[in-house]
CSV table of N, CA and C in Angstrom, one decimal:
chain,number,residue,atom,x,y,z
A,24,ALA,N,0.9,2.1,2.1
A,24,ALA,CA,0.7,0.8,1.5
A,24,ALA,C,1.6,-0.2,2.1
A,25,GLU,N,1.2,-1.4,2.3
A,25,GLU,CA,2.1,-2.4,2.8
A,25,GLU,C,2.7,-3.2,1.7
A,26,ILE,N,3.9,-3.7,1.9
A,26,ILE,CA,4.6,-4.5,0.9
A,26,ILE,C,3.7,-5.7,0.5
A,27,GLY,N,3.7,-6.0,-0.8
A,27,GLY,CA,2.9,-7.0,-1.3
A,27,GLY,C,1.4,-6.7,-1.4
A,28,ALA,N,1.0,-5.5,-1.1
A,28,ALA,CA,-0.4,-5.2,-1.1
A,28,ALA,C,-0.6,-4.3,-2.3
A,29,GLN,N,-1.7,-3.5,-2.3
A,29,GLN,CA,-2.0,-2.6,-3.4
A,29,GLN,C,-2.0,-1.2,-2.8
A,30,ALA,N,-1.6,-0.2,-3.6
A,30,ALA,CA,-1.6,1.2,-3.3
A,30,ALA,C,-2.5,1.9,-4.2
A,31,SER,N,-3.3,2.9,-3.7
A,31,SER,CA,-4.3,3.6,-4.5
A,31,SER,C,-3.8,5.1,-4.5
A,32,VAL,N,-3.9,5.7,-5.7
A,32,VAL,CA,-3.6,7.1,-5.8
A,32,VAL,C,-4.8,7.8,-6.5
A,33,ASN,N,-5.4,8.8,-5.9
A,33,ASN,CA,-6.5,9.5,-6.5
A,33,ASN,C,-6.0,10.6,-7.4
A,34,ILE,N,-6.6,10.8,-8.5
A,34,ILE,CA,-6.4,12.0,-9.4
A,34,ILE,C,-7.6,12.9,-9.1
A,35,ASN,N,-7.3,13.9,-8.3
A,35,ASN,CA,-8.4,14.9,-7.9
A,35,ASN,C,-8.3,16.1,-8.8
A,36,LEU,N,-9.5,16.7,-9.0
A,36,LEU,CA,-9.6,17.9,-9.8
A,36,LEU,C,-10.1,19.0,-8.8
A,37,SER,N,-9.4,20.2,-8.9
A,37,SER,CA,-9.9,21.3,-8.2
A,37,SER,C,-9.7,22.5,-9.1
A,38,ASN,N,-10.5,23.5,-9.0
A,38,ASN,CA,-10.5,24.7,-9.9
A,38,ASN,C,-10.4,24.2,-11.4
A,39,ASN,N,-11.2,23.3,-11.7
A,39,ASN,CA,-11.2,22.7,-13.0
A,39,ASN,C,-11.6,23.8,-14.1
A,40,PRO,N,-10.7,24.0,-15.1
A,40,PRO,CA,-11.0,25.0,-16.1
A,40,PRO,C,-12.0,24.6,-17.1
A,41,GLY,N,-12.4,23.3,-17.1
A,41,GLY,CA,-13.3,22.7,-18.1
A,41,GLY,C,-12.6,22.2,-19.3
A,42,PHE,N,-12.7,20.9,-19.5
A,42,PHE,CA,-12.0,20.3,-20.7
A,42,PHE,C,-12.8,19.2,-21.2
A,43,SER,N,-12.7,18.9,-22.5
A,43,SER,CA,-13.4,17.7,-23.0
A,43,SER,C,-12.4,16.7,-23.4
A,44,VAL,N,-11.1,17.0,-23.5
A,44,VAL,CA,-10.1,16.0,-23.8
A,44,VAL,C,-8.9,16.3,-22.8
A,45,LEU,N,-8.5,15.2,-22.1
A,45,LEU,CA,-7.4,15.3,-21.2
A,45,LEU,C,-6.5,14.0,-21.4
A,46,ASN,N,-5.2,14.3,-21.5
A,46,ASN,CA,-4.3,13.2,-21.7
A,46,ASN,C,-3.2,13.3,-20.7
A,47,LEU,N,-3.1,12.2,-19.8
A,47,LEU,CA,-2.2,12.2,-18.7
A,47,LEU,C,-1.2,11.1,-18.9
A,48,TYR,N,0.0,11.3,-18.4
A,48,TYR,CA,1.1,10.3,-18.4
A,48,TYR,C,1.6,10.1,-17.0
A,49,TYR,N,1.9,8.8,-16.6
A,49,TYR,CA,2.3,8.5,-15.3
A,49,TYR,C,3.7,8.0,-15.2
A,50,THR,N,4.5,8.5,-14.2
A,50,THR,CA,5.8,7.9,-14.0
A,50,THR,C,5.8,7.4,-12.6
A,51,TYR,N,6.6,6.3,-12.4
A,51,TYR,CA,6.7,5.7,-11.1
A,51,TYR,C,7.8,4.7,-11.1
A,52,ASN,N,8.3,4.2,-10.0
A,52,ASN,CA,9.3,3.2,-9.9
A,52,ASN,C,8.8,1.9,-10.4
A,53,GLU,N,9.2,1.5,-11.6
A,53,GLU,CA,8.7,0.3,-12.2
A,53,GLU,C,9.3,-1.0,-11.6
A,54,GLU,N,10.4,-0.8,-10.9
A,54,GLU,CA,10.9,-2.0,-10.2
A,54,GLU,C,10.0,-2.4,-9.0
A,55,TYR,N,9.4,-1.5,-8.4
A,55,TYR,CA,8.6,-1.8,-7.2
A,55,TYR,C,7.1,-1.7,-7.4
A,56,PHE,N,6.6,-0.9,-8.4
A,56,PHE,CA,5.2,-0.7,-8.6
A,56,PHE,C,4.8,-1.1,-10.0
A,57,THR,N,3.6,-1.7,-10.1
A,57,THR,CA,3.0,-2.1,-11.3
A,57,THR,C,1.6,-1.5,-11.3
A,58,LEU,N,1.3,-0.7,-12.4
A,58,LEU,CA,0.0,-0.1,-12.5
A,58,LEU,C,-1.0,-1.2,-13.0
A,59,LYS,N,-1.9,-1.5,-12.1
A,59,LYS,CA,-2.9,-2.6,-12.4
A,59,LYS,C,-4.2,-2.1,-13.0
A,60,ASN,N,-4.6,-0.9,-12.6
A,60,ASN,CA,-5.9,-0.5,-13.1
A,60,ASN,C,-6.0,1.0,-12.9
A,61,VAL,N,-6.8,1.6,-13.7
A,61,VAL,CA,-7.3,3.0,-13.6
A,61,VAL,C,-8.8,3.0,-13.4
A,62,GLU,N,-9.2,3.2,-12.2
A,62,GLU,CA,-10.7,3.2,-11.9
A,62,GLU,C,-11.2,4.5,-12.2
A,63,ASN,N,-12.1,4.6,-13.2
A,63,ASN,CA,-12.7,5.8,-13.7
A,63,ASN,C,-13.7,6.3,-12.8
A,64,LYS,N,-13.7,7.6,-12.4
A,64,LYS,CA,-14.7,8.2,-11.6
A,64,LYS,C,-15.5,9.2,-12.3
A,65,ALA,N,-15.1,9.6,-13.5
A,65,ALA,CA,-15.8,10.7,-14.2
A,65,ALA,C,-16.5,10.2,-15.5
A,66,TRP,N,-15.9,10.4,-16.6
A,66,TRP,CA,-16.5,9.9,-17.8
A,66,TRP,C,-15.5,8.9,-18.5
A,67,PRO,N,-15.9,8.2,-19.5
A,67,PRO,CA,-15.1,7.1,-20.1
A,67,PRO,C,-13.7,7.5,-20.4
A,68,LEU,N,-12.8,6.6,-20.2
A,68,LEU,CA,-11.4,6.8,-20.5
A,68,LEU,C,-10.9,5.7,-21.4
A,69,ASP,N,-9.7,6.0,-22.0
A,69,ASP,CA,-9.0,5.0,-22.8
A,69,ASP,C,-7.6,4.9,-22.3
A,70,MET,N,-7.1,3.7,-22.1
A,70,MET,CA,-5.7,3.5,-21.8
A,70,MET,C,-4.9,3.3,-23.1
A,71,LEU,N,-4.1,4.3,-23.4
A,71,LEU,CA,-3.3,4.1,-24.7
A,71,LEU,C,-2.2,3.1,-24.5
A,72,HIS,N,-1.6,3.0,-23.3
A,72,HIS,CA,-0.7,1.9,-22.9
A,72,HIS,C,-0.7,2.0,-21.4
A,73,GLU,N,0.1,1.2,-20.7
A,73,GLU,CA,0.1,1.1,-19.3
A,73,GLU,C,0.4,2.4,-18.5
A,74,LYS,N,0.8,3.4,-19.2
A,74,LYS,CA,1.2,4.7,-18.5
A,74,LYS,C,0.5,5.9,-19.0
A,75,THR,N,-0.4,5.8,-19.9
A,75,THR,CA,-1.1,6.9,-20.5
A,75,THR,C,-2.6,6.7,-20.5
A,76,THR,N,-3.3,7.7,-20.0
A,76,THR,CA,-4.8,7.7,-19.9
A,76,THR,C,-5.3,8.9,-20.7
A,77,VAL,N,-6.4,8.7,-21.5
A,77,VAL,CA,-7.0,9.8,-22.3
A,77,VAL,C,-8.5,9.8,-21.9
A,78,TRP,N,-9.0,10.9,-21.6
A,78,TRP,CA,-10.4,11.1,-21.4
A,78,TRP,C,-10.9,12.0,-22.6
A,79,ASP,N,-12.0,11.6,-23.2
A,79,ASP,CA,-12.6,12.3,-24.3
A,79,ASP,C,-14.1,12.4,-24.2
A,80,ALA,N,-14.6,13.6,-24.0
A,80,ALA,CA,-16.0,13.8,-23.8
A,80,ALA,C,-16.6,14.6,-24.9
A,81,ALA,N,-17.9,14.6,-25.0
A,81,ALA,CA,-18.6,15.4,-26.1
A,81,ALA,C,-18.7,16.9,-25.7
A,82,SER,N,-18.6,17.1,-24.4
A,82,SER,CA,-18.7,18.5,-23.9
A,82,SER,C,-17.7,18.7,-22.8
A,83,ASP,N,-17.6,20.0,-22.3
A,83,ASP,CA,-16.6,20.3,-21.3
A,83,ASP,C,-17.0,19.6,-20.0
A,84,TYR,N,-16.0,19.0,-19.3
A,84,TYR,CA,-16.2,18.4,-18.0
A,84,TYR,C,-15.7,19.5,-17.0
A,85,GLN,N,-16.6,20.0,-16.2
A,85,GLN,CA,-16.2,21.1,-15.3
A,85,GLN,C,-16.3,20.8,-13.8
A,86,MET,N,-16.6,19.5,-13.5
A,86,MET,CA,-16.7,19.1,-12.1
A,86,MET,C,-15.4,19.1,-11.4
A,87,ASP,N,-15.4,19.3,-10.1
A,87,ASP,CA,-14.2,19.1,-9.3
A,87,ASP,C,-14.5,17.8,-8.5
A,88,GLY,N,-13.4,17.2,-8.0
A,88,GLY,CA,-13.5,15.9,-7.3
A,88,GLY,C,-12.5,14.9,-7.9
A,89,THR,N,-12.8,13.6,-7.6
A,89,THR,CA,-11.9,12.6,-8.1
A,89,THR,C,-12.2,12.2,-9.5
A,90,LEU,N,-11.2,12.4,-10.4
A,90,LEU,CA,-11.3,12.0,-11.8
A,90,LEU,C,-11.1,10.5,-12.0
A,91,ALA,N,-10.1,9.9,-11.3
A,91,ALA,CA,-9.8,8.5,-11.4
A,91,ALA,C,-8.9,8.1,-10.2
A,92,THR,N,-8.8,6.8,-10.0
A,92,THR,CA,-8.0,6.2,-9.0
A,92,THR,C,-7.0,5.3,-9.7
A,93,LEU,N,-5.7,5.5,-9.5
A,93,LEU,CA,-4.7,4.6,-10.0
A,93,LEU,C,-4.5,3.5,-8.9
A,94,ILE,N,-4.5,2.2,-9.4
A,94,ILE,CA,-4.3,1.1,-8.5
A,94,ILE,C,-3.0,0.4,-8.8
A,95,PHE,N,-2.0,0.4,-7.9
A,95,PHE,CA,-0.7,-0.2,-8.1
A,95,PHE,C,-0.5,-1.4,-7.2
A,96,ASP,N,0.1,-2.5,-7.8
A,96,ASP,CA,0.6,-3.6,-7.0
A,96,ASP,C,2.0,-3.1,-6.4
A,97,VAL,N,2.3,-3.4,-5.2
A,97,VAL,CA,3.5,-3.1,-4.5
A,97,VAL,C,4.3,-4.4,-4.4
A,98,ALA,N,5.5,-4.4,-5.0
A,98,ALA,CA,6.3,-5.7,-5.0
A,98,ALA,C,6.7,-6.1,-3.6
A,99,GLU,N,6.9,-7.4,-3.5
A,99,GLU,CA,7.3,-8.0,-2.2
A,99,GLU,C,8.7,-7.5,-1.7
A,100,ASP,N,9.6,-7.1,-2.6
A,100,ASP,CA,10.9,-6.7,-2.2
A,100,ASP,C,11.1,-5.2,-2.2
A,101,THR,N,10.0,-4.4,-2.1
A,101,THR,CA,10.0,-3.0,-2.0
A,101,THR,C,10.6,-2.5,-0.7
A,102,PRO,N,11.7,-1.7,-0.7
A,102,PRO,CA,12.2,-1.2,0.5
A,102,PRO,C,11.2,-0.2,1.1
A,103,PHE,N,11.1,-0.1,2.5
A,103,PHE,CA,10.3,0.8,3.1
A,103,PHE,C,10.7,2.3,2.7
A,104,GLY,N,9.7,3.1,2.7
A,104,GLY,CA,10.0,4.5,2.4
A,104,GLY,C,8.9,5.1,1.5
A,105,SER,N,9.1,6.4,1.0
A,105,SER,CA,8.2,7.1,0.2
A,105,SER,C,8.6,7.1,-1.3
A,106,TYR,N,7.6,6.9,-2.1
A,106,TYR,CA,7.9,6.9,-3.6
A,106,TYR,C,6.9,7.9,-4.3
A,107,GLU,N,7.5,8.6,-5.2
A,107,GLU,CA,6.7,9.6,-6.0
A,107,GLU,C,6.0,8.9,-7.2
A,108,ILE,N,4.8,9.2,-7.3
A,108,ILE,CA,4.0,8.8,-8.5
A,108,ILE,C,3.8,10.1,-9.3
A,109,GLY,N,4.4,10.2,-10.4
A,109,GLY,CA,4.3,11.4,-11.3
A,109,GLY,C,3.0,11.4,-12.1
A,110,ILE,N,2.3,12.5,-12.1
A,110,ILE,CA,1.1,12.7,-12.9
A,110,ILE,C,1.4,13.9,-13.8
A,111,HIS,N,1.6,13.6,-15.1
A,111,HIS,CA,2.1,14.6,-16.0
A,111,HIS,C,1.0,14.9,-17.1
A,112,LEU,N,0.8,16.1,-17.4
A,112,LEU,CA,-0.1,16.6,-18.4
A,112,LEU,C,0.6,16.5,-19.8
A,113,ILE,N,0.0,15.7,-20.7
A,113,ILE,CA,0.4,15.7,-22.1
A,113,ILE,C,-0.3,16.8,-22.8
A,114,SER,N,-1.7,16.8,-22.7
A,114,SER,CA,-2.5,17.8,-23.4
A,114,SER,C,-3.9,17.9,-22.8
A,115,ALA,N,-4.5,19.0,-23.0
A,115,ALA,CA,-5.9,19.2,-22.5
A,115,ALA,C,-6.5,20.3,-23.4
A,116,ALA,N,-7.8,20.1,-23.8
A,116,ALA,CA,-8.5,21.1,-24.6
A,116,ALA,C,-9.9,21.1,-24.2
A,117,ASN,N,-10.6,22.2,-24.4
A,117,ASN,CA,-12.0,22.3,-24.1
A,117,ASN,C,-12.8,21.9,-25.3
A,118,ALA,N,-14.1,21.9,-25.2
A,118,ALA,CA,-15.0,21.5,-26.4
A,118,ALA,C,-14.8,22.4,-27.6
A,119,ASP,N,-14.3,23.7,-27.4
A,119,ASP,CA,-14.1,24.6,-28.5
A,119,ASP,C,-12.7,24.4,-29.1
A,120,LEU,N,-12.0,23.3,-28.7
A,120,LEU,CA,-10.6,23.0,-29.1
A,120,LEU,C,-9.6,24.0,-28.7
A,121,GLU,N,-9.9,24.7,-27.6
A,121,GLU,CA,-8.9,25.7,-27.1
A,121,GLU,C,-8.1,24.9,-26.0
A,122,TYR,N,-6.8,25.1,-26.1
A,122,TYR,CA,-5.9,24.4,-25.2
A,122,TYR,C,-6.1,25.0,-23.8
A,123,VAL,N,-6.3,24.1,-22.8
A,123,VAL,CA,-6.3,24.5,-21.4
A,123,VAL,C,-5.1,23.9,-20.6
A,124,LYS,N,-4.7,24.6,-19.6
A,124,LYS,CA,-3.5,24.1,-18.9
A,124,LYS,C,-3.8,23.8,-17.4
A,125,PRO,N,-4.3,22.6,-17.2
A,125,PRO,CA,-4.5,22.2,-15.8
A,125,PRO,C,-3.1,22.0,-15.1
A,126,VAL,N,-3.0,22.3,-13.9
A,126,VAL,CA,-1.8,22.1,-13.1
A,126,VAL,C,-1.9,20.7,-12.5
A,127,THR,N,-0.8,19.9,-12.7
A,127,THR,CA,-0.8,18.6,-12.1
A,127,THR,C,0.2,18.6,-10.9
A,128,VAL,N,-0.1,17.8,-9.9
A,128,VAL,CA,0.7,17.6,-8.7
A,128,VAL,C,1.0,16.2,-8.5
A,129,ASN,N,2.2,15.8,-8.3
A,129,ASN,CA,2.6,14.4,-8.1
A,129,ASN,C,2.1,13.9,-6.8
A,130,ALA,N,1.9,12.6,-6.7
A,130,ALA,CA,1.5,12.0,-5.5
A,130,ALA,C,2.6,11.2,-4.8
A,131,THR,N,2.5,10.9,-3.6
A,131,THR,CA,3.5,10.1,-2.8
A,131,THR,C,2.8,8.9,-2.2
A,132,VAL,N,3.5,7.7,-2.4
A,132,VAL,CA,3.0,6.5,-1.8
A,132,VAL,C,4.1,6.1,-0.8
A,133,THR,N,3.7,5.9,0.5
A,133,THR,CA,4.6,5.5,1.5
A,133,THR,C,4.4,4.0,1.7
A,134,VAL,N,5.5,3.2,1.6
A,134,VAL,CA,5.5,1.8,1.8
A,134,VAL,C,5.9,1.5,3.2
A,135,THR,N,5.1,0.8,3.9
A,135,THR,CA,5.3,0.4,5.3
A,135,THR,C,5.5,-1.1,5.4
A,136,PRO,N,6.1,-1.5,6.5
A,136,PRO,CA,6.2,-3.0,6.7
A,136,PRO,C,4.8,-3.6,7.0
A,137,VAL,N,4.7,-4.9,6.7
A,137,VAL,CA,3.5,-5.6,7.1
A,137,VAL,C,3.4,-5.7,8.6
A,138,LYS,N,2.4,-5.2,9.2
A,138,LYS,CA,2.2,-5.2,10.6
A,138,LYS,C,1.8,-6.6,11.2
A,139,VAL,N,2.2,-6.9,12.4
A,139,VAL,CA,1.7,-8.1,13.1
A,139,VAL,C,0.3,-7.9,13.4
A,140,LYS,N,-0.5,-8.9,13.1
A,140,LYS,CA,-2.0,-8.9,13.4
A,140,LYS,C,-2.3,-9.7,14.7
A,141,GLY,N,-1.4,-10.7,15.0
A,141,GLY,CA,-1.7,-11.5,16.1
A,141,GLY,C,-0.6,-12.5,16.4
A,142,VAL,N,-0.6,-13.0,17.7
A,142,VAL,CA,0.4,-14.0,18.1
A,142,VAL,C,-0.4,-15.0,18.9
A,143,ASP,N,-0.3,-16.3,18.5
A,143,ASP,CA,-0.9,-17.4,19.1
A,143,ASP,C,0.2,-18.3,19.7
A,144,ILE,N,0.0,-18.7,21.0
A,144,ILE,CA,0.9,-19.7,21.6
A,144,ILE,C,0.3,-21.0,21.3
A,145,LEU,N,1.0,-21.9,20.6
A,145,LEU,CA,0.5,-23.2,20.2
A,145,LEU,C,0.3,-24.2,21.4
A,146,ASN,N,1.1,-23.9,22.4
A,146,ASN,CA,1.0,-24.8,23.6
A,146,ASN,C,0.9,-23.9,24.9
A,147,PRO,N,-0.3,-23.2,25.1
A,147,PRO,CA,-0.4,-22.2,26.1
A,147,PRO,C,-0.5,-22.8,27.5
A,148,ASP,N,-1.0,-24.0,27.7
A,148,ASP,CA,-1.2,-24.6,29.0
A,148,ASP,C,-0.1,-25.5,29.3
A,149,VAL,N,0.9,-25.1,30.1
A,149,VAL,CA,2.1,-25.9,30.4
A,149,VAL,C,2.1,-26.2,31.9
A,150,SER,N,2.2,-27.5,32.3
A,150,SER,CA,2.4,-27.9,33.7
A,150,SER,C,3.8,-28.5,33.8
A,151,LEU,N,4.6,-28.0,34.7
A,151,LEU,CA,6.0,-28.5,34.8
A,151,LEU,C,6.3,-28.9,36.2
A,152,ASP,N,7.2,-29.9,36.4
A,152,ASP,CA,7.8,-30.3,37.6
A,152,ASP,C,8.9,-29.3,37.9
A,153,ILE,N,9.3,-29.1,39.1
A,153,ILE,CA,10.5,-28.3,39.4
A,153,ILE,C,11.7,-28.7,38.7
A,154,GLY,N,12.3,-27.8,38.0
A,154,GLY,CA,13.5,-28.1,37.2
A,154,GLY,C,13.3,-28.6,35.8
A,155,ALA,N,12.0,-29.0,35.5
A,155,ALA,CA,11.6,-29.4,34.1
A,155,ALA,C,11.5,-28.2,33.2
A,156,THR,N,11.7,-28.4,31.9
A,156,THR,CA,11.5,-27.3,30.9
A,156,THR,C,10.6,-27.7,29.8
A,157,GLU,N,10.1,-26.7,29.2
A,157,GLU,CA,9.2,-26.9,28.0
A,157,GLU,C,9.4,-25.7,27.1
A,158,GLN,N,9.5,-26.0,25.8
A,158,GLN,CA,9.7,-24.9,24.8
A,158,GLN,C,8.3,-24.4,24.4
A,159,LEU,N,8.0,-23.1,24.6
A,159,LEU,CA,6.8,-22.5,24.1
A,159,LEU,C,7.0,-22.3,22.6
A,160,ILE,N,5.9,-22.5,21.8
A,160,ILE,CA,5.9,-22.3,20.4
A,160,ILE,C,4.9,-21.2,20.0
A,161,ALA,N,5.3,-20.2,19.3
A,161,ALA,CA,4.5,-19.1,18.9
A,161,ALA,C,4.3,-19.0,17.4
A,162,ASN,N,3.1,-18.6,17.0
A,162,ASN,CA,2.7,-18.4,15.6
A,162,ASN,C,2.4,-17.0,15.4
A,163,VAL,N,3.2,-16.2,14.7
A,163,VAL,CA,2.9,-14.8,14.4
A,163,VAL,C,2.2,-14.7,13.1
A,164,THR,N,1.1,-13.9,13.1
A,164,THR,CA,0.4,-13.7,11.8
A,164,THR,C,0.3,-12.2,11.5
A,165,PRO,N,0.3,-11.8,10.3
A,165,PRO,CA,0.3,-12.7,9.1
A,165,PRO,C,1.7,-13.3,8.9
A,166,GLU,N,1.8,-14.3,8.0
A,166,GLU,CA,3.1,-15.0,7.7
A,166,GLU,C,4.1,-14.0,7.2
A,167,ASP,N,3.8,-13.0,6.5
A,167,ASP,CA,4.8,-12.1,5.9
A,167,ASP,C,5.0,-10.8,6.7
A,168,ALA,N,4.6,-10.9,8.0
A,168,ALA,CA,4.8,-9.7,8.9
A,168,ALA,C,6.3,-9.4,8.9
A,169,ALA,N,6.6,-8.1,9.0
A,169,ALA,CA,8.0,-7.6,8.9
A,169,ALA,C,8.8,-7.9,10.1
A,170,ASN,N,8.2,-7.8,11.3
A,170,ASN,CA,9.0,-8.0,12.5
A,170,ASN,C,8.3,-9.1,13.3
A,171,LYS,N,8.8,-10.3,13.3
A,171,LYS,CA,8.2,-11.4,14.1
A,171,LYS,C,8.9,-11.7,15.4
A,172,GLY,N,9.8,-10.7,15.8
A,172,GLY,CA,10.5,-10.9,17.1
A,172,GLY,C,9.5,-10.9,18.3
A,173,LEU,N,9.8,-11.7,19.2
A,173,LEU,CA,9.0,-11.8,20.4
A,173,LEU,C,9.8,-11.6,21.7
A,174,THR,N,9.2,-11.0,22.7
A,174,THR,CA,9.9,-10.9,24.0
A,174,THR,C,9.1,-11.8,25.0
A,175,TRP,N,9.8,-12.8,25.5
A,175,TRP,CA,9.1,-13.7,26.5
A,175,TRP,C,9.3,-13.2,27.9
A,176,GLN,N,8.3,-13.4,28.7
A,176,GLN,CA,8.4,-13.0,30.1
A,176,GLN,C,7.4,-13.8,31.0
A,177,SER,N,7.9,-14.1,32.2
A,177,SER,CA,7.1,-14.9,33.2
A,177,SER,C,6.4,-13.9,34.0
A,178,LEU,N,5.1,-14.2,34.4
A,178,LEU,CA,4.4,-13.3,35.3
A,178,LEU,C,4.9,-13.5,36.7
A,179,ASP,N,5.5,-14.6,37.1
A,179,ASP,CA,6.0,-14.8,38.4
A,179,ASP,C,7.3,-15.7,38.3
A,180,ASN,N,8.5,-15.1,38.4
A,180,ASN,CA,9.7,-15.8,38.3
A,180,ASN,C,10.0,-16.7,39.4
A,181,SER,N,9.3,-16.6,40.5
A,181,SER,CA,9.5,-17.5,41.7
A,181,SER,C,8.8,-18.8,41.4
A,182,VAL,N,7.9,-18.9,40.4
A,182,VAL,CA,7.2,-20.1,40.0
A,182,VAL,C,7.8,-20.7,38.8
A,183,ALA,N,8.0,-19.9,37.8
A,183,ALA,CA,8.6,-20.3,36.5
A,183,ALA,C,9.3,-19.2,35.8
A,184,THR,N,10.4,-19.6,35.2
A,184,THR,CA,11.2,-18.6,34.4
A,184,THR,C,11.0,-18.9,32.9
A,185,VAL,N,11.3,-17.9,32.1
A,185,VAL,CA,11.3,-18.2,30.6
A,185,VAL,C,12.4,-17.4,30.1
A,186,ASP,N,13.2,-18.0,29.1
A,186,ASP,CA,14.3,-17.3,28.5
A,186,ASP,C,13.9,-16.6,27.3
A,187,GLU,N,14.9,-15.9,26.6
A,187,GLU,CA,14.6,-15.1,25.5
A,187,GLU,C,14.1,-15.9,24.3
A,188,ASN,N,14.2,-17.2,24.3
A,188,ASN,CA,13.7,-18.1,23.2
A,188,ASN,C,12.4,-18.8,23.5
A,189,GLY,N,11.8,-18.5,24.7
A,189,GLY,CA,10.5,-19.1,25.1
A,189,GLY,C,10.7,-20.5,25.8
A,190,LEU,N,11.9,-20.8,26.3
A,190,LEU,CA,12.0,-22.0,27.1
A,190,LEU,C,11.6,-21.7,28.5
A,191,VAL,N,10.6,-22.5,29.0
A,191,VAL,CA,10.1,-22.3,30.3
A,191,VAL,C,10.7,-23.3,31.3
A,192,THR,N,11.1,-22.9,32.5
A,192,THR,CA,11.7,-23.8,33.5
A,192,THR,C,10.8,-23.6,34.7
A,193,GLY,N,10.4,-24.8,35.3
A,193,GLY,CA,9.7,-24.8,36.5
A,193,GLY,C,10.6,-24.5,37.7
A,194,VAL,N,10.2,-23.6,38.6
A,194,VAL,CA,11.1,-23.2,39.7
A,194,VAL,C,10.5,-23.7,41.0
A,195,SER,N,9.2,-23.5,41.2
A,195,SER,CA,8.6,-24.0,42.4
A,195,SER,C,7.1,-24.3,42.1
A,196,TYR,N,6.4,-24.9,43.1
A,196,TYR,CA,5.0,-25.1,42.9
A,196,TYR,C,4.2,-23.8,43.0
A,197,GLY,N,3.2,-23.7,42.1
A,197,GLY,CA,2.4,-22.5,42.2
A,197,GLY,C,1.5,-22.4,41.0
């Protein structure tokens, strides 16, 4: 996930023992992540509060696959790196009210810098006399890209040079 974007975590079922009631609790770094939504993929759920989800069905749910997707907002000031999303079992029972013990596995969200999507030169067509200079102006998108550093280079230093800041100097006709 990129800083300032959303991160998705799927809750997947495999080797499902069959349950009609499932109660899960989530832990995550609340400084950098906000749980915005739980997208249900199976049967209706109830959010008891922002960190607990309960599924309650009339009969045993025995399918494997994605049960739900947790959608998190990633804060603008989140440091790059990996963050654990804890998925913890509170309780589970089948339709006969027998306790079942699904195994939960935590998820990891990796936060990456916002990547540069494009660079536009605002004044790309420059004509200079020998010894004259002009400052090139670049626009890096998106605005919140993590690394907006540019490396300037002339294709022919015998015609024009450019310094590390984009200042072009005319050297000869060409």
